[in-house]
Amino acid sequence: MTEKRRRSQHRVPMPEQEPEVRARNFKEVPLGYTPEQAREEAGRCLRCKRPLCVLGCPVGVDIPGFIALVAEGKFAEAARRIKQTNCLPAICGRVCPQETQCEAQCVLGKKGEPAAIGRLERFAADYERQHQLVEMPPRAPRTGKRIAIVGSGPAGLTAAGDLALLGHDVTIFEAFHKPGGVLMYGIPEFRLPKEIVEQEVEYLCRLGVTLELNQVIGKSITVDELLDQEGFDAVFIGVGAGLPAFMGIPGENLGGVYSANEYLTRSNLMRAYAFPEYDTPIVRGRNVCVVGGGNVAMDAARTARRLGAEHVWVLYRRSRDEMPARAEEVHHAEQEGIIFKFLCAPVEYLGDERRMVRAARCQEMELGEPDASGRRRPVPKPGAEFTLETDLVIVAIGAGANPILTRQTAGLELNARGYIAADPSGRTSRRAVWAGGDIVTGSATVILAMGAGKTAAKDIHAWLTSGNGVWTTNAAGT
Amino acid sequence: MTRILKKTELAPKIFEYIVEAPRVARKAQPGHFVIVMADERGERVPLTVADFDRQEGTVTLVMMVVGTSTAKLARLEAGQSLYALIGPLGQPSEIQRHDTVVMVAGGVGVAPIFPIARAFHETGTRIITIQGARSRDLLFWTDKIAAVSHRHLVTTDDGSFGRKGLVTEPLREILEQDVQRAIGCVYAIGPAVMMKFCAKTTEPFGVKTVVSLNSIMVDGTGMCGGCRVSLRGQTRFTCSDGPEFDGHLVDWDELLSRQKIYAHEEKCSLDRYVEQYQAAREHSTTSRTCP
């Protein structure tokens, strides 16, 4: 059977909730493989001698190794194999853009569909967790070194996990009342159940990591105080981007116009979707405009749909080909009835007598010459305008660098856009201070942030154990 | 968890809490605010710091019951804990010596204005305080604020204490009498409408007027932008750029409308909470009578 499937060009489909059902609930959309489906899909892997998929993985997971274990039915062992390099497999299996990373490199993809690496990763991690087979890996002897991690998003959690395993004493400082960063406030329940994030954090706590919630570094405590007064030997900053971008067009401050950050934080972290069981309210629009074409726009659009919207339009100023959102997210959104309006952008929002948004005046675009990003620049089509009646607008056009921490940290070099300047190992211009994730790169992906956390952890360990204390860095601001 | 050391009912539905928060107390300055949550399901409620004691490691907060989240807070007693307290947040007040500063406090606004008045007082600035409330029973901290003021005037809407009328009347008179231009600035803290009319009152006199805005917030760290406010067409975030702004620049109508975005939901939520609370009380009474 294995041989037959190996020749199959098609991956084993993953069961998921029917679109018309899931568009009315917040439960996870894909339901995950059964053990049989996982073994069957794992059997398709060619087990290449020089696996290209591993090169496509930002953290270098032993992909053929774990897939072989799944094929043999050794599911918990497979999860442990992944965890040797990736401490958050249940999360990565769900939110990594595999189609542009590991799966894009898969040899099977040349003639048919690549091996479903993400689905198998998710399966192995879920199996281990659901069957309570999670084992604590051995921890190196205590080094006596104390490390402060600022931010409990993917970068911070990864750095914390790796450093704890290496025997360091790790404390994570989180500004919110729940740990997880963007995994908690940004990514909706239907794409990443919060229970999974909670259990991954719980795992880190069992590894000996200390969690301090409700601490805004730069306000309650500064980075200098962490090093000089609170006795930390090193600090890793992984606070994310965290500053919502607006377009600066008329009417943007009307009621019912949200940043995606606010809309998603209300719904995900504060659980406004369960209002009034939870106390935080949210505007429930019937005709919703989401501005932007990235994954965050997809999350916002699909959330609005679940909160009862009849029409949800995604307004994107370029065409489908330029959309930065993952193909799978776009596909799921379309299945759920989200309407994409390409080559247009709002130019003004109009309000009613209560100053709540009632309409969006939009400008049609056409594609001109490529811009700095290499994508063709949208140019307004003269005289081509239309108006959409709308009672909820979600602006999902990206994020900038939140200055709360950086403004309070003297000597920390920033780049021209306000992000922290760090060298490839994460070292900043400040002695004993590393940074990684979106606060260095600008908005990117969970796995890239994890990769940055991992790289920094390795370098923090090397620096703390080398003993010479000399600080050299190539971080340079502009 | 943040332990409540002391709770005092200052007036009907207005409570003072002294909470144990050494890190916040160490950093708190006049003008800062904190975010509190009563329980895991509660909203993140911004409250301006009303006082702090760095030695004792405590922070004083004053809040008025207006909705479900504050009603939940009001049920917490000394010895219990807040689910979360985050801060200090925002930019501190700009304290500098002036000849005279007028402090206008409306209702619960006397609490945030107290540490600011005290800080100006300590610089040797002459402080004139106008404290307003709807009626006598809603006045509190009159002695506390009078102790850091050279002149302390009280107004009530119904005339049950002090002068009958709004705070803007004595404010106008004081500005009219200030022929020597001794007043360096005016601080006005209270309900948005009161701050709006204080700013309108002072504008013709050209006296700088600082207000502390009570926008709706979520995170309080500049991450969501829900608290955005327009200052002469420029968008600012109350949580990270404020909460204090030049009252003459604020688009008050926008602020007032943004405060009402969730008026309907807030009412539904509170009605439901009150109903549940009463049901729970009735239930506990019945179960006591049944063996």
PDB file of N, CA and C in Angstrom, chain A residues 2-35:
ATOM      1  N   THR A   2       1.935   1.167   0.799  1.00  0.00           N
ATOM      2  CA  THR A   2       2.845   2.299   0.877  1.00  0.00           C
ATOM      3  C   THR A   2       3.416   2.614  -0.503  1.00  0.00           C
ATOM      4  N   GLU A   3       3.823   1.550  -1.205  1.00  0.00           N
ATOM      5  CA  GLU A   3       4.416   1.746  -2.527  1.00  0.00           C
ATOM      6  C   GLU A   3       3.436   2.414  -3.473  1.00  0.00           C
ATOM      7  N   LYS A   4       2.176   1.982  -3.360  1.00  0.00           N
ATOM      8  CA  LYS A   4       1.157   2.513  -4.257  1.00  0.00           C
ATOM      9  C   LYS A   4       0.945   4.012  -3.973  1.00  0.00           C
ATOM     10  N   ARG A   5       0.823   4.347  -2.689  1.00  0.00           N
ATOM     11  CA  ARG A   5       0.593   5.730  -2.317  1.00  0.00           C
ATOM     12  C   ARG A   5       1.800   6.607  -2.675  1.00  0.00           C
ATOM     13  N   ARG A   6       2.997   5.988  -2.585  1.00  0.00           N
ATOM     14  CA  ARG A   6       4.197   6.754  -2.890  1.00  0.00           C
ATOM     15  C   ARG A   6       4.120   7.281  -4.320  1.00  0.00           C
ATOM     16  N   ARG A   7       3.469   6.513  -5.152  1.00  0.00           N
ATOM     17  CA  ARG A   7       3.349   6.954  -6.531  1.00  0.00           C
ATOM     18  C   ARG A   7       2.180   7.930  -6.704  1.00  0.00           C
ATOM     19  N   SER A   8       1.307   7.971  -5.698  1.00  0.00           N
ATOM     20  CA  SER A   8       0.154   8.870  -5.826  1.00  0.00           C
ATOM     21  C   SER A   8       0.612  10.317  -5.883  1.00  0.00           C
ATOM     22  N   GLN A   9       0.008  11.042  -6.787  1.00  0.00           N
ATOM     23  CA  GLN A   9       0.391  12.441  -6.922  1.00  0.00           C
ATOM     24  C   GLN A   9      -0.364  13.317  -5.923  1.00  0.00           C
ATOM     25  N   HIS A  10      -1.360  12.728  -5.268  1.00  0.00           N
ATOM     26  CA  HIS A  10      -2.217  13.545  -4.402  1.00  0.00           C
ATOM     27  C   HIS A  10      -2.003  13.235  -2.941  1.00  0.00           C
ATOM     28  N   ARG A  11      -1.970  14.275  -2.163  1.00  0.00           N
ATOM     29  CA  ARG A  11      -1.831  14.095  -0.723  1.00  0.00           C
ATOM     30  C   ARG A  11      -3.163  13.653  -0.132  1.00  0.00           C
ATOM     31  N   VAL A  12      -3.070  13.045   1.039  1.00  0.00           N
ATOM     32  CA  VAL A  12      -4.299  12.632   1.719  1.00  0.00           C
ATOM     33  C   VAL A  12      -5.005  13.898   2.195  1.00  0.00           C
ATOM     34  N   PRO A  13      -6.249  14.089   1.780  1.00  0.00           N
ATOM     35  CA  PRO A  13      -6.928  15.315   2.212  1.00  0.00           C
ATOM     36  C   PRO A  13      -7.176  15.315   3.721  1.00  0.00           C
ATOM     37  N   MET A  14      -7.166  16.506   4.296  1.00  0.00           N
ATOM     38  CA  MET A  14      -7.437  16.599   5.728  1.00  0.00           C
ATOM     39  C   MET A  14      -8.892  16.973   5.920  1.00  0.00           C
ATOM     40  N   PRO A  15      -9.602  16.227   6.758  1.00  0.00           N
ATOM     41  CA  PRO A  15     -11.009  16.588   6.976  1.00  0.00           C
ATOM     42  C   PRO A  15     -11.109  17.983   7.588  1.00  0.00           C
ATOM     43  N   GLU A  16     -12.130  18.716   7.208  1.00  0.00           N
ATOM     44  CA  GLU A  16     -12.353  20.017   7.828  1.00  0.00           C
ATOM     45  C   GLU A  16     -13.838  20.285   7.983  1.00  0.00           C
ATOM     46  N   GLN A  17     -14.164  21.244   8.822  1.00  0.00           N
ATOM     47  CA  GLN A  17     -15.569  21.625   9.003  1.00  0.00           C
ATOM     48  C   GLN A  17     -16.109  22.178   7.691  1.00  0.00           C
ATOM     49  N   GLU A  18     -17.362  21.867   7.391  1.00  0.00           N
ATOM     50  CA  GLU A  18     -17.986  22.392   6.174  1.00  0.00           C
ATOM     51  C   GLU A  18     -18.063  23.927   6.256  1.00  0.00           C
ATOM     52  N   PRO A  19     -17.810  24.596   5.122  1.00  0.00           N
ATOM     53  CA  PRO A  19     -17.787  26.070   5.151  1.00  0.00           C
ATOM     54  C   PRO A  19     -19.026  26.698   5.766  1.00  0.00           C
ATOM     55  N   GLU A  20     -20.221  26.191   5.399  1.00  0.00           N
ATOM     56  CA  GLU A  20     -21.434  26.867   5.901  1.00  0.00           C
ATOM     57  C   GLU A  20     -21.621  26.656   7.404  1.00  0.00           C
ATOM     58  N   VAL A  21     -21.037  25.563   7.921  1.00  0.00           N
ATOM     59  CA  VAL A  21     -21.123  25.316   9.364  1.00  0.00           C
ATOM     60  C   VAL A  21     -20.102  26.171  10.091  1.00  0.00           C
ATOM     61  N   ARG A  22     -18.856  26.125   9.613  1.00  0.00           N
ATOM     62  CA  ARG A  22     -17.780  26.781  10.361  1.00  0.00           C
ATOM     63  C   ARG A  22     -17.870  28.306  10.321  1.00  0.00           C
ATOM     64  N   ALA A  23     -18.555  28.826   9.258  1.00  0.00           N
ATOM     65  CA  ALA A  23     -18.684  30.287   9.175  1.00  0.00           C
ATOM     66  C   ALA A  23     -19.552  30.825  10.301  1.00  0.00           C
ATOM     67  N   ARG A  24     -20.127  29.931  11.092  1.00  0.00           N
ATOM     68  CA  ARG A  24     -20.946  30.373  12.226  1.00  0.00           C
ATOM     69  C   ARG A  24     -20.389  29.923  13.571  1.00  0.00           C
ATOM     70  N   ASN A  25     -19.166  29.370  13.579  1.00  0.00           N
ATOM     71  CA  ASN A  25     -18.584  29.040  14.891  1.00  0.00           C
ATOM     72  C   ASN A  25     -17.102  29.399  14.905  1.00  0.00           C
ATOM     73  N   PHE A  26     -16.506  29.342  16.090  1.00  0.00           N
ATOM     74  CA  PHE A  26     -15.103  29.713  16.234  1.00  0.00           C
ATOM     75  C   PHE A  26     -14.213  28.490  16.426  1.00  0.00           C
ATOM     76  N   LYS A  27     -14.778  27.286  16.171  1.00  0.00           N
ATOM     77  CA  LYS A  27     -13.969  26.074  16.331  1.00  0.00           C
ATOM     78  C   LYS A  27     -12.981  25.957  15.185  1.00  0.00           C
ATOM     79  N   GLU A  28     -11.951  25.172  15.406  1.00  0.00           N
ATOM     80  CA  GLU A  28     -10.899  25.059  14.404  1.00  0.00           C
ATOM     81  C   GLU A  28     -11.451  24.514  13.085  1.00  0.00           C
ATOM     82  N   VAL A  29     -10.961  25.057  11.976  1.00  0.00           N
ATOM     83  CA  VAL A  29     -11.481  24.676  10.659  1.00  0.00           C
ATOM     84  C   VAL A  29     -10.991  23.285  10.237  1.00  0.00           C
ATOM     85  N   PRO A  30      -9.674  23.046  10.112  1.00  0.00           N
ATOM     86  CA  PRO A  30      -9.232  21.694   9.747  1.00  0.00           C
ATOM     87  C   PRO A  30      -9.282  20.800  10.986  1.00  0.00           C
ATOM     88  N   LEU A  31      -9.702  19.574  10.800  1.00  0.00           N
ATOM     89  CA  LEU A  31      -9.923  18.712  11.959  1.00  0.00           C
ATOM     90  C   LEU A  31      -8.725  17.829  12.268  1.00  0.00           C
ATOM     91  N   GLY A  32      -7.738  17.811  11.386  1.00  0.00           N
ATOM     92  CA  GLY A  32      -6.544  17.000  11.653  1.00  0.00           C
ATOM     93  C   GLY A  32      -6.687  15.595  11.093  1.00  0.00           C
ATOM     94  N   TYR A  33      -5.532  14.964  10.841  1.00  0.00           N
ATOM     95  CA  TYR A  33      -5.527  13.592  10.323  1.00  0.00           C
ATOM     96  C   TYR A  33      -5.884  12.604  11.426  1.00  0.00           C
ATOM     97  N   THR A  34      -6.458  11.483  11.015  1.00  0.00           N
ATOM     98  CA  THR A  34      -6.560  10.322  11.903  1.00  0.00           C
ATOM     99  C   THR A  34      -5.204   9.606  11.828  1.00  0.00           C
ATOM    100  N   PRO A  35      -4.888   8.705  12.763  1.00  0.00           N
ATOM    101  CA  PRO A  35      -3.614   7.965  12.674  1.00  0.00           C
ATOM    102  C   PRO A  35      -3.452   7.266  11.319  1.00  0.00           C
TER     103      PRO A  35
END
